CSV table of C-alpha atoms in Angstrom, one decimal:
chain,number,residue,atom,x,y,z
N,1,UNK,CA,-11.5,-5.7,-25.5
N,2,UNK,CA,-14.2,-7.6,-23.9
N,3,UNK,CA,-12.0,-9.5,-21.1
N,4,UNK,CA,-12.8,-8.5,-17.7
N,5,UNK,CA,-9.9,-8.9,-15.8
N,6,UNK,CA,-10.4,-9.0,-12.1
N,7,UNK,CA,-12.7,-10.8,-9.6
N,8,UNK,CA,-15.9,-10.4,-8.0
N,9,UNK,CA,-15.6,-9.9,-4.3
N,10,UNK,CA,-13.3,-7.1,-2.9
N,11,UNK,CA,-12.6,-6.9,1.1
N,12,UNK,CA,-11.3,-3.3,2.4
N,13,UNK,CA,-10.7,-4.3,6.4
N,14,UNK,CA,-10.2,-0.4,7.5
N,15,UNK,CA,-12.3,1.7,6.6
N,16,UNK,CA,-12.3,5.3,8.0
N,17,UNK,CA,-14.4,8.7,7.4
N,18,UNK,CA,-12.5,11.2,9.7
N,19,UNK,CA,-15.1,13.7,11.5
N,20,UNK,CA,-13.0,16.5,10.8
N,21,UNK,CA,-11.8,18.6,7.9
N,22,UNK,CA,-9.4,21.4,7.6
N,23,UNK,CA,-9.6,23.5,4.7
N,24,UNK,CA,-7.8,23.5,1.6
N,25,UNK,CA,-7.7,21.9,-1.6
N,26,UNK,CA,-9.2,18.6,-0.5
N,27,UNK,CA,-11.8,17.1,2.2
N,28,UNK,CA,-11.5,13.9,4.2
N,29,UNK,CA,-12.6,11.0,2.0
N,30,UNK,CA,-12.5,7.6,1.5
N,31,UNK,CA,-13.1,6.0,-2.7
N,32,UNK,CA,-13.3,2.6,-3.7
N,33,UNK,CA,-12.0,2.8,-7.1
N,34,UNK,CA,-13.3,0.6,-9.5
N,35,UNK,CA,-11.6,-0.3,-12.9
N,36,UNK,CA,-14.1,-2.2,-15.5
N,37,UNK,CA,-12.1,-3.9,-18.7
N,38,UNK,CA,-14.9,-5.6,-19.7
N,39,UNK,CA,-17.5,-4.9,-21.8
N,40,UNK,CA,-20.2,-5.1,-20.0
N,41,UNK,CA,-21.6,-3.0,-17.1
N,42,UNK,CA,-20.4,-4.2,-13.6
N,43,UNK,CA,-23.3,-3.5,-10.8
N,44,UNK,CA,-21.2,-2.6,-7.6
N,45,UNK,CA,-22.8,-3.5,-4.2
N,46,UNK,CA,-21.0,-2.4,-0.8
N,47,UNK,CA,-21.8,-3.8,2.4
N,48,UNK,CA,-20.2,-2.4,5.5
N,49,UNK,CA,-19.3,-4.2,8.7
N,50,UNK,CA,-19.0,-2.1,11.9
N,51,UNK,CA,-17.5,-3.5,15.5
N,52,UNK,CA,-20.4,-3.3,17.2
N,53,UNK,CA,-23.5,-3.0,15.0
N,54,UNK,CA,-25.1,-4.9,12.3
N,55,UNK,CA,-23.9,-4.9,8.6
N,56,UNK,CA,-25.4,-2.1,6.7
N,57,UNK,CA,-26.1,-3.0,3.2
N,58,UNK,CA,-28.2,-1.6,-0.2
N,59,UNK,CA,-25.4,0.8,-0.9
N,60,UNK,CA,-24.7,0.3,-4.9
N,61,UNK,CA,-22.7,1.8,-7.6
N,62,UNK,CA,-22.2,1.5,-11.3
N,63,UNK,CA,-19.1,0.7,-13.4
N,64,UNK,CA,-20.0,0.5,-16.9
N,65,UNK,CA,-17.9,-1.5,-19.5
N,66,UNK,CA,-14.7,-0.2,-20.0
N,67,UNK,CA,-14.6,2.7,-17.8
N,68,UNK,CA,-13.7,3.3,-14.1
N,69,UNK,CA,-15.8,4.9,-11.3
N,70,UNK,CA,-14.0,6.3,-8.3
N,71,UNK,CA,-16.7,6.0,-5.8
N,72,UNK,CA,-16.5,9.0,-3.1
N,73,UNK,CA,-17.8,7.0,0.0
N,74,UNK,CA,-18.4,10.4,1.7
N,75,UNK,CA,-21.5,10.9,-1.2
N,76,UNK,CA,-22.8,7.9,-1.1
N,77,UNK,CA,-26.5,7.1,-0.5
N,78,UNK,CA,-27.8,3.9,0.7
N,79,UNK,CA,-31.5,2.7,-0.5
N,80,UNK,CA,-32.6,3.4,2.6
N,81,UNK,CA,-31.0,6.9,2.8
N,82,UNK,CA,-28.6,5.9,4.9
N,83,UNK,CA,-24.4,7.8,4.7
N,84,UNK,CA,-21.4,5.8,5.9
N,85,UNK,CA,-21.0,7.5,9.6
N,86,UNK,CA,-18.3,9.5,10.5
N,87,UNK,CA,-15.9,8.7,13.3
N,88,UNK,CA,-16.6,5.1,13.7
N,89,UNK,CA,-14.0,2.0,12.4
N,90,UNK,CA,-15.8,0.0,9.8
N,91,UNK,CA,-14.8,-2.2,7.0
N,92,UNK,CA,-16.1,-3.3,3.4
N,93,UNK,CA,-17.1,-6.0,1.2
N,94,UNK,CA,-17.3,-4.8,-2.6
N,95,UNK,CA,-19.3,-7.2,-4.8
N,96,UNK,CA,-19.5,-7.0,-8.3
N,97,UNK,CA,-21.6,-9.1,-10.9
N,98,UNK,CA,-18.6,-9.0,-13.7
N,99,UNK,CA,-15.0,-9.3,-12.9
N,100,UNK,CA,-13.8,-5.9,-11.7
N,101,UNK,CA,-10.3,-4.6,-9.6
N,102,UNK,CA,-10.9,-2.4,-6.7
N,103,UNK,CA,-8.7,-0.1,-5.2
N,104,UNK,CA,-9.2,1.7,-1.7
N,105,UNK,CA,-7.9,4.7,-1.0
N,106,UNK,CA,-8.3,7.6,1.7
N,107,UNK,CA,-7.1,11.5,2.0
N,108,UNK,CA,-7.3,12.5,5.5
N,109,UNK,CA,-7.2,16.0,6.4
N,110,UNK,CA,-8.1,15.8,10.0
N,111,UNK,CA,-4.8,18.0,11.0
N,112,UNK,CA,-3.3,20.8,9.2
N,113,UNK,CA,-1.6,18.3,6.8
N,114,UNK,CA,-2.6,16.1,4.7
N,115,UNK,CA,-2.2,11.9,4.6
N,116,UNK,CA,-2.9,9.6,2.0
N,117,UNK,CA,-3.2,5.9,2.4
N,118,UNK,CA,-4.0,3.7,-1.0
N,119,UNK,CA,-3.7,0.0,-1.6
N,120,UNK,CA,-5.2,-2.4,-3.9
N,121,UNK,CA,-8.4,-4.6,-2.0
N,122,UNK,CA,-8.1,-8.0,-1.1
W,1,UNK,CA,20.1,-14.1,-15.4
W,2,UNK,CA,17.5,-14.7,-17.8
W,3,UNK,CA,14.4,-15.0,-16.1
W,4,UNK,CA,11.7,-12.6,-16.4
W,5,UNK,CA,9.8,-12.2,-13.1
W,6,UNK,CA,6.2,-10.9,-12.7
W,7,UNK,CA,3.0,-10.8,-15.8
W,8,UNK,CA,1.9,-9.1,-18.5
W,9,UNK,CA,-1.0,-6.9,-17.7
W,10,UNK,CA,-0.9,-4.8,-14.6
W,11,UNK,CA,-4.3,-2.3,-13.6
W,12,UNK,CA,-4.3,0.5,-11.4
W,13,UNK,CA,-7.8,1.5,-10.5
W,14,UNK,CA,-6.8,5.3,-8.9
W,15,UNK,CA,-5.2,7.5,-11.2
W,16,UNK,CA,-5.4,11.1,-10.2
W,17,UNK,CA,-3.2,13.9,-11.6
W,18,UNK,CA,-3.6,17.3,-9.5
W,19,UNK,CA,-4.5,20.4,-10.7
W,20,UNK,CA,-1.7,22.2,-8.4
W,21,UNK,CA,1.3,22.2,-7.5
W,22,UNK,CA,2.9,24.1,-4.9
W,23,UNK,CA,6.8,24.8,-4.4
W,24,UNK,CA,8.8,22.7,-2.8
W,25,UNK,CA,11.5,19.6,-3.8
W,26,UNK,CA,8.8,17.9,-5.3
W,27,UNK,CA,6.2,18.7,-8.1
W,28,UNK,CA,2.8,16.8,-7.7
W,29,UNK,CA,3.5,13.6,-10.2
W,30,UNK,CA,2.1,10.1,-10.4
W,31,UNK,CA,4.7,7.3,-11.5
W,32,UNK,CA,4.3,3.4,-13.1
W,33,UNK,CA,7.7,2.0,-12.1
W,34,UNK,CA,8.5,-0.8,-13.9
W,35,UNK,CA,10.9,-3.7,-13.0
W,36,UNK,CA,12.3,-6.1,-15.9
W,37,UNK,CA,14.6,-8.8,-14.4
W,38,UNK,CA,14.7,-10.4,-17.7
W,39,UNK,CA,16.7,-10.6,-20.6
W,40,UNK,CA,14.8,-9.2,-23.4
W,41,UNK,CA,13.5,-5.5,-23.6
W,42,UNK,CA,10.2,-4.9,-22.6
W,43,UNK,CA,7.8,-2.8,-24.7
W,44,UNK,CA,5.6,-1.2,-22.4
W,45,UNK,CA,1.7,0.0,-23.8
W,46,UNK,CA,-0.6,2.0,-21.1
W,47,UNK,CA,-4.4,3.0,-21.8
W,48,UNK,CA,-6.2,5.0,-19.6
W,49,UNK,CA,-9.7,4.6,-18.3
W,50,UNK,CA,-11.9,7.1,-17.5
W,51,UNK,CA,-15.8,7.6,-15.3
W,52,UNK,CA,-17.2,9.4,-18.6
W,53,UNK,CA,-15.2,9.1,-21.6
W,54,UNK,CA,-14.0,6.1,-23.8
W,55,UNK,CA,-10.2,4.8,-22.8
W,56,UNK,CA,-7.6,6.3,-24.3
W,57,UNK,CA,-4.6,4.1,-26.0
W,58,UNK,CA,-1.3,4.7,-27.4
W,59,UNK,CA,0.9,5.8,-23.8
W,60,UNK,CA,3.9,3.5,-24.8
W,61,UNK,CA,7.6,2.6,-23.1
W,62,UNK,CA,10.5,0.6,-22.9
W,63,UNK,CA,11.8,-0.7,-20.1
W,64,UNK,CA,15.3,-2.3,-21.2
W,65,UNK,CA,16.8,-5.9,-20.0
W,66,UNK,CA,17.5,-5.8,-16.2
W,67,UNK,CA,16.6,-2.4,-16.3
W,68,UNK,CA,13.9,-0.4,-14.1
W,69,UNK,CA,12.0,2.5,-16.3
W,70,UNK,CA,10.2,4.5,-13.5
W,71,UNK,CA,7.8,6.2,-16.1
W,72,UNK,CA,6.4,9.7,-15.4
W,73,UNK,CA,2.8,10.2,-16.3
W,74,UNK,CA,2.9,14.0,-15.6
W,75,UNK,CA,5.6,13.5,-19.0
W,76,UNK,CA,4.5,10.4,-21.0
W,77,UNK,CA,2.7,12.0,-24.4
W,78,UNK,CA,0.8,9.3,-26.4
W,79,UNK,CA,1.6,8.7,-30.2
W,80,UNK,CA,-1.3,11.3,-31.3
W,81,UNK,CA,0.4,14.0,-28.7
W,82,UNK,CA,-2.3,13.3,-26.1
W,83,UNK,CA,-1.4,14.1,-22.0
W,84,UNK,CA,-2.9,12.8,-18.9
W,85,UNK,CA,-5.8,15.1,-18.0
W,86,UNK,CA,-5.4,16.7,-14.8
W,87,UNK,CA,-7.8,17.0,-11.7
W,88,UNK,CA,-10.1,14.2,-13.4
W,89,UNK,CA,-10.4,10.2,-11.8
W,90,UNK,CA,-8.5,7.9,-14.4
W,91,UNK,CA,-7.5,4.0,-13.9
W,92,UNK,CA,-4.9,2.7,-15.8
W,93,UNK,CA,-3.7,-0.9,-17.6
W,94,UNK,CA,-0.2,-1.5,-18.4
W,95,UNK,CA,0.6,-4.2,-20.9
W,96,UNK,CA,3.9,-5.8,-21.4
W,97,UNK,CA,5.0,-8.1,-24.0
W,98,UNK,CA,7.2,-9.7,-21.2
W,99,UNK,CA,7.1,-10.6,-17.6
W,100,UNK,CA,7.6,-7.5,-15.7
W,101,UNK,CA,6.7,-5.9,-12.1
W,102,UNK,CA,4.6,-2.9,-11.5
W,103,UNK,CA,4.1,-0.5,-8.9
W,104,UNK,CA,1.7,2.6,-8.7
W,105,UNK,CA,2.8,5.7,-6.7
W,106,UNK,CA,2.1,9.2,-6.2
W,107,UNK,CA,3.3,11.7,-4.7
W,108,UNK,CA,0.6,15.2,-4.8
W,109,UNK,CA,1.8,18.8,-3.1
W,110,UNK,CA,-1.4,20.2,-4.0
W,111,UNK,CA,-1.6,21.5,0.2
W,112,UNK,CA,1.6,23.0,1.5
W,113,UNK,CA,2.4,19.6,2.5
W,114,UNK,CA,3.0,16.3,0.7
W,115,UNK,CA,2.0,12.8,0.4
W,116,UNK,CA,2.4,9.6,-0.9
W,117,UNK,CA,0.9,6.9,-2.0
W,118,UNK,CA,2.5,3.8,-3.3
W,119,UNK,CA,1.1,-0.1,-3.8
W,120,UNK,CA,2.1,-2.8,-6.0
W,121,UNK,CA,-0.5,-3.1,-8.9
W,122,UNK,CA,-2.9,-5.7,-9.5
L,1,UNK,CA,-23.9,-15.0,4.8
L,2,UNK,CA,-22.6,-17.7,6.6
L,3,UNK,CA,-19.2,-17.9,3.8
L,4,UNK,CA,-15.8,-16.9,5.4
L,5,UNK,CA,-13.7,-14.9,2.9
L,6,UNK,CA,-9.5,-14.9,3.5
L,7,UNK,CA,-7.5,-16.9,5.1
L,8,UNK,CA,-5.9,-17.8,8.6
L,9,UNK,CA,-2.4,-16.5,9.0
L,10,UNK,CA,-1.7,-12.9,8.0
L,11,UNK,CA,2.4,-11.5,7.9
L,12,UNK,CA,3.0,-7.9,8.6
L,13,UNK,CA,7.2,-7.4,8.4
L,14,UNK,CA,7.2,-3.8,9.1
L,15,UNK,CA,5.5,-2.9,12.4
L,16,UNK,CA,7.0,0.5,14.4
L,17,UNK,CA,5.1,1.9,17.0
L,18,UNK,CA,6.8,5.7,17.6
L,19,UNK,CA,8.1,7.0,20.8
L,20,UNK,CA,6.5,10.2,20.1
L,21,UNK,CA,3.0,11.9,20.0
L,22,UNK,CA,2.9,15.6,19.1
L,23,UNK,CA,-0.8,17.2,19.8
L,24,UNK,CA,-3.4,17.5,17.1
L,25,UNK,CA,-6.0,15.4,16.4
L,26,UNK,CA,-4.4,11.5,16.3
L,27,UNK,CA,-1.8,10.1,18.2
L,28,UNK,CA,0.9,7.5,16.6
L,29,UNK,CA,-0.6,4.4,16.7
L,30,UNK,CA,-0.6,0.9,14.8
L,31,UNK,CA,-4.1,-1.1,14.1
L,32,UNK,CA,-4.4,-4.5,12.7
L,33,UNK,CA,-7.5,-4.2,11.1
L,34,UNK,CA,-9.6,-7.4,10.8
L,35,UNK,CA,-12.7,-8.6,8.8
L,36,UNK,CA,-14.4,-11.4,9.8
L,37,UNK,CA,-17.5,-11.7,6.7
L,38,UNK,CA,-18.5,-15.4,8.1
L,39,UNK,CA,-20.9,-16.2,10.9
L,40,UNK,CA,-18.4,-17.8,13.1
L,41,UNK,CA,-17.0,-15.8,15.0
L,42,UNK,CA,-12.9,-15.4,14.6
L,43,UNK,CA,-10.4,-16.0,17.8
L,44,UNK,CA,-7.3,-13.7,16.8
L,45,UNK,CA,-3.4,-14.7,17.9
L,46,UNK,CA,-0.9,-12.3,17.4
L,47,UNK,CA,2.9,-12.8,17.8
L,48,UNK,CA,5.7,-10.3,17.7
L,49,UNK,CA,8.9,-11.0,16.3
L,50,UNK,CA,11.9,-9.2,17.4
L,51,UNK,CA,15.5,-7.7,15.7
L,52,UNK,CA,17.3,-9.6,18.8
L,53,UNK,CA,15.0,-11.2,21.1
L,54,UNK,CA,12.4,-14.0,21.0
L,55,UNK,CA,9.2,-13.8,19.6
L,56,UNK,CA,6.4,-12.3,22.5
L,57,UNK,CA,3.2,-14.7,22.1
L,58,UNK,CA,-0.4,-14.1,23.8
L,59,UNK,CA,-1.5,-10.6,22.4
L,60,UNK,CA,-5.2,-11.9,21.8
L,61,UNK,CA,-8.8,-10.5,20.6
L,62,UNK,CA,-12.1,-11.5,19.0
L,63,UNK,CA,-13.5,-10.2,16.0
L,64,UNK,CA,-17.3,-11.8,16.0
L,65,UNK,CA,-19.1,-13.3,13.2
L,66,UNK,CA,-20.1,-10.3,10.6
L,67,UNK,CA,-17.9,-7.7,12.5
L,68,UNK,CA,-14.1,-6.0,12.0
L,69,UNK,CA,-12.2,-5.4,14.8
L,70,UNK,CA,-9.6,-2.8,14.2
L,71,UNK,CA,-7.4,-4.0,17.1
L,72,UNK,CA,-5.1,-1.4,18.3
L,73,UNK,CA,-1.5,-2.2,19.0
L,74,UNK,CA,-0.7,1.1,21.1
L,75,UNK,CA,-3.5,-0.3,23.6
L,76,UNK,CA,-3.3,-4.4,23.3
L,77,UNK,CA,-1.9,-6.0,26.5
L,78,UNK,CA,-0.6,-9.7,26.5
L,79,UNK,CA,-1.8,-12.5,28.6
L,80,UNK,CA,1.5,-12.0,30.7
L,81,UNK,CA,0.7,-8.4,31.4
L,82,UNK,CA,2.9,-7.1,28.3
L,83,UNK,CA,2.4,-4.2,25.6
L,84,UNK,CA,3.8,-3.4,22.1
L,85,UNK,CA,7.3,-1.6,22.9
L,86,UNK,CA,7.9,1.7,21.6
L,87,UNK,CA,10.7,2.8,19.2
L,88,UNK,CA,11.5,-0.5,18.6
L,89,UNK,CA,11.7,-1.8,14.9
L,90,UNK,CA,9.3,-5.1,14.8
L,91,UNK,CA,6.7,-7.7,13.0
L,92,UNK,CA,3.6,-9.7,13.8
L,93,UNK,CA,2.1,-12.5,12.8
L,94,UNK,CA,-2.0,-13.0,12.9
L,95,UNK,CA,-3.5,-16.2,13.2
L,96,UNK,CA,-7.3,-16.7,13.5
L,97,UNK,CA,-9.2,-19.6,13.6
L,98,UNK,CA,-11.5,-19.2,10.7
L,99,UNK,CA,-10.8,-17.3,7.6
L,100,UNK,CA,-10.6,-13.5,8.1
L,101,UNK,CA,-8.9,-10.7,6.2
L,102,UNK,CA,-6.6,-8.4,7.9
L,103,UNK,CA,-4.8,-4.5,6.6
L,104,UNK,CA,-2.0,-3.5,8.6
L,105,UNK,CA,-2.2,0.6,9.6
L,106,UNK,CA,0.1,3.0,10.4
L,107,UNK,CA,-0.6,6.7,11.8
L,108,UNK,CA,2.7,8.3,12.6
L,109,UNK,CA,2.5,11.5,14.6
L,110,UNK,CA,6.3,12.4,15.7
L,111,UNK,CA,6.7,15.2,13.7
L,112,UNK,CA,4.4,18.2,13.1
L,113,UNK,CA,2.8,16.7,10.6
L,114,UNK,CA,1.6,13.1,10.0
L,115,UNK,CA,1.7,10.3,7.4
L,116,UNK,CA,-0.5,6.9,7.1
L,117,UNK,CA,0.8,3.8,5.5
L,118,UNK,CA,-2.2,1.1,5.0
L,119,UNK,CA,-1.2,-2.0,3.2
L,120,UNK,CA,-3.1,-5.5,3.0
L,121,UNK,CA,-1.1,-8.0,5.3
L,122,UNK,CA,0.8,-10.8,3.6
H,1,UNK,CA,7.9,-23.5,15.1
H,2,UNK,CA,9.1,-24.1,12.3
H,3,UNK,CA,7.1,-23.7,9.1
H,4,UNK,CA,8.7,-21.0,7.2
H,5,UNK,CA,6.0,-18.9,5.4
H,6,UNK,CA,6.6,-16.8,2.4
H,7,UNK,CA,8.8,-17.1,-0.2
H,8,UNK,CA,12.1,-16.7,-1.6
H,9,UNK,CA,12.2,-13.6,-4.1
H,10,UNK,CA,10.6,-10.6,-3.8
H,11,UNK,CA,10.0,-7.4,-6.1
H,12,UNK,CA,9.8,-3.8,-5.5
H,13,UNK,CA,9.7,-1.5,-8.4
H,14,UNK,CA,9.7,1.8,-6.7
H,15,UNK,CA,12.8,2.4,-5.1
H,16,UNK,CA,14.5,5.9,-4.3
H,17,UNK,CA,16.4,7.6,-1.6
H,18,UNK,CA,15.9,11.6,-2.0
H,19,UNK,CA,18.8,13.8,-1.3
H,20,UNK,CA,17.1,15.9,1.2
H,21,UNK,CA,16.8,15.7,5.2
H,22,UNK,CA,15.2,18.1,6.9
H,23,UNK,CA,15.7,18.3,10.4
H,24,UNK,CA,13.2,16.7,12.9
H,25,UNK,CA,12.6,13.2,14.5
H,26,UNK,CA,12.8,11.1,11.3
H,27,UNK,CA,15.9,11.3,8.2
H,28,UNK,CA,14.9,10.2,4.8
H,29,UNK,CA,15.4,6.5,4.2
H,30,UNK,CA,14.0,3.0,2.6
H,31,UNK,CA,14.0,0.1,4.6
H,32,UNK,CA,13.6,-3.6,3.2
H,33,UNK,CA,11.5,-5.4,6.2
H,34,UNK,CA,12.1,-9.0,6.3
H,35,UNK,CA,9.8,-11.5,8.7
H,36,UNK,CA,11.5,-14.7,8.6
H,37,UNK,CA,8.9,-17.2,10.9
H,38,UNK,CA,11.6,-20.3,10.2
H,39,UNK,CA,13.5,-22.3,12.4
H,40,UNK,CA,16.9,-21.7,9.7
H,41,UNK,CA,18.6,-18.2,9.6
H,42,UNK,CA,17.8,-16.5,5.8
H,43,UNK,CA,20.6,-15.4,4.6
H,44,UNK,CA,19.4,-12.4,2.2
H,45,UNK,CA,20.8,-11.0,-1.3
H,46,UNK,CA,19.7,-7.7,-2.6
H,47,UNK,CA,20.2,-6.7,-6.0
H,48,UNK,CA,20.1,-2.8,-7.4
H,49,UNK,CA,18.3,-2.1,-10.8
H,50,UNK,CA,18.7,1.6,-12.4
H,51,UNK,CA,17.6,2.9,-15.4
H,52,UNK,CA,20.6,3.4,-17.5
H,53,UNK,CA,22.9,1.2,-16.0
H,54,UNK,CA,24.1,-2.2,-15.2
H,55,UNK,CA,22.5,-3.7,-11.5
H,56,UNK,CA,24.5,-3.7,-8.7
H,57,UNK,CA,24.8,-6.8,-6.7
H,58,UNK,CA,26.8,-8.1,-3.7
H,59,UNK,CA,24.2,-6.2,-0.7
H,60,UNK,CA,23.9,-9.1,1.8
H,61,UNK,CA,22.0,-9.4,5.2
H,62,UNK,CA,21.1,-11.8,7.5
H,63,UNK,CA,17.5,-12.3,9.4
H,64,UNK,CA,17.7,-14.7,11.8
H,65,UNK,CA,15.3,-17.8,12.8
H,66,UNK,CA,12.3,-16.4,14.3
H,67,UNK,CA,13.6,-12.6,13.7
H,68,UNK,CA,12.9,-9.7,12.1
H,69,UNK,CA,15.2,-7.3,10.1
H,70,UNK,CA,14.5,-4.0,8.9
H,71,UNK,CA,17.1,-3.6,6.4
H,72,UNK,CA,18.2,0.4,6.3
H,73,UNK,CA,19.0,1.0,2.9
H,74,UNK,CA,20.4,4.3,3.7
H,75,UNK,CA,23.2,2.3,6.2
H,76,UNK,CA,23.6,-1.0,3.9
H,77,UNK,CA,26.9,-1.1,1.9
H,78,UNK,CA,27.8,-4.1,-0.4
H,79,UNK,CA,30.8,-6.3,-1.0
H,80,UNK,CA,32.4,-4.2,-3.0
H,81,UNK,CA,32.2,-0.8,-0.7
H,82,UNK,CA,29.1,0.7,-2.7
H,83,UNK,CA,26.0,2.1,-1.1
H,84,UNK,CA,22.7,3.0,-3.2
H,85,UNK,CA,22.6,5.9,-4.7
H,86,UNK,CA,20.5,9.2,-3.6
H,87,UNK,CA,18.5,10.8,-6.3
H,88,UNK,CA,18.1,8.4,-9.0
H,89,UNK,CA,15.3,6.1,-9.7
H,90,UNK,CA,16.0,2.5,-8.7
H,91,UNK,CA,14.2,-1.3,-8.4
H,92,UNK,CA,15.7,-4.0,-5.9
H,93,UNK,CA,15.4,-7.7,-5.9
H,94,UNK,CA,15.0,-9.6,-2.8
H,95,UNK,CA,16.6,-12.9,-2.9
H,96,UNK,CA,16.4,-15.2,0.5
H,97,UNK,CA,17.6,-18.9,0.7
H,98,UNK,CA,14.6,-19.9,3.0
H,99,UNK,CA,11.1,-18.6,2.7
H,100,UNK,CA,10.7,-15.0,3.9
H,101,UNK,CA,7.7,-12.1,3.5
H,102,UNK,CA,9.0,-8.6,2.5
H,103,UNK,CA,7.5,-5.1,3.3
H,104,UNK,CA,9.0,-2.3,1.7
H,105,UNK,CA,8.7,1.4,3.5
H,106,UNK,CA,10.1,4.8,2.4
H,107,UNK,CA,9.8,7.6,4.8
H,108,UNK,CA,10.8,10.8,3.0
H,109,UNK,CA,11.6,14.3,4.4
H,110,UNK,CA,12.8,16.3,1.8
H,111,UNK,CA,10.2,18.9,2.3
H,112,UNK,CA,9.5,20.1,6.1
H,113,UNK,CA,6.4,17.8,6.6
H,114,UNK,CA,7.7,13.8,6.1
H,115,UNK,CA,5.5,11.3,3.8
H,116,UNK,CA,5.4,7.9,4.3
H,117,UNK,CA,5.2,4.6,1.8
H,118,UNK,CA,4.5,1.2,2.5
H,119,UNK,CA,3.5,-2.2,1.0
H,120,UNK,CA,4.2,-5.7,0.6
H,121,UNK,CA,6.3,-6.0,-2.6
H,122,UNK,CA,5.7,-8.4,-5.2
């Protein structure tokens, strides 16, 4: 207990929140999975980077110590009120003030089918 | 011969063991494969993390001498009979007491179709 | 701002660009996904490397300071006037000029259905 | 010209090679993606893991200077006349005598929809 393993920045270059869902079990989304071993409380902040736009930042999470948090990037809420737009190629930086590891994944039901795509961040 | 290739601790922030399962070849399953190139045994201990709950230990293998163990977390039982929890967000750490290699996939049939996801673990 | 995360050369081995595109939503197509977090902006190189030619240079783009580019190889025409060729098994490598980070991605239509891979380049 | 990036072994935990092919575009295979960006040929040495047996050595390839080779492990056949077995858990290790980067993919299409896998290994 009380080792965080991990680091503190976390780049996810593709980024994608499909416009479209079919029905069934699961809707489009995007996570950034955060695992905590430490034991104290990671503040997540998540800036995203666009192609032809500004960075949007001021969207933040919490990881407390020794538990995960699977953040669903199609809930989040920015300090400003802003949501992560649909349609559009971004990317993400994940910062974190205690060592964390960060995981990206995405279900995309766009089609009939369903794809997943999952990796572990840079 | 001889020498063990890879670390000791291994995490996997995006666990995620589905609720459903629907016919098929596959069922929906979620698999730490584990590669020991070395010589001696390696005792294998996993804990899972959770968003609201405190980790849970005792999920223990052993992945023989230039053996793979491709363990099955819709099987593994802990030493107080405990099972992965289905349809909740988990994160995993797998610790070896020798060098080993560890890769995270997943394979869910929740839809009529499949997927998979697969990534080597941090 | 201003601090470059990554690095300048990024190796994807397994590149495939289908010779098929069934309707629906998405066609096949590969994207080399880059994030440039630094405030210079990044001049992007890619080579393709072949099972039984030579290597095609001069597939080139810009990803500007505090942007991604998600380049797509389906739409990327060399210097010389080339494109990616279809149904051909290659790799690429990406070299920028300052330190970027780039994901490989992978939307496969040919059948009915289709599958992502997404993996962080080498 | 010349620089060889990588390096010489490489790790991937998850293999398997399902016993099923349904019809369509795609069969069922795993293919070991090598990027050699030398100026020297790689000559390449692949060794099977299982889970309850010995490892099976004696799969060679070859990926030229400056070449790419997307090893089919469905089509590769060792010294000795064996090829990998379908159905049963496996782990490979990558051995090259000059420095290489390896992607390992896995398209499956056991059920009537395919899935596919991909990642740099270890």
């Amino acid at each position: 207990m009380g080792n965080a393993i991990g680091k503190l920045e976390w780049l996810i270059p593709d980024g994608y929140y499909p416009e479209i869902d079919r029905g069934g079990v699961y809707v489009s989304h995007e996570a950034v999975c955060v695992l905590n071993t430490g034991d104290k409380d990671a503040n997540i902040d998540i800036t995203l980077y666009f192609e032809d736009r500004d960075p949007i930042k001021g969207f933040s999470a919490l990881c407390k110590a020794e538990r995960t948090n699977h953040i669903r990037m199609d809930k989040i809420i920015s300090e400003s009120g802003l949501r992560v737009p649909r349609g559009v190629p971004y990317a993400m930086m994940v910062v974190s003030d205690v060592p964390v590891v960060v995981q990206y994944s995405r279900l995309d039901t766009s089609q009939v089918e369903m794809s997943f795509m999952g990796l572990i961040a840079y």
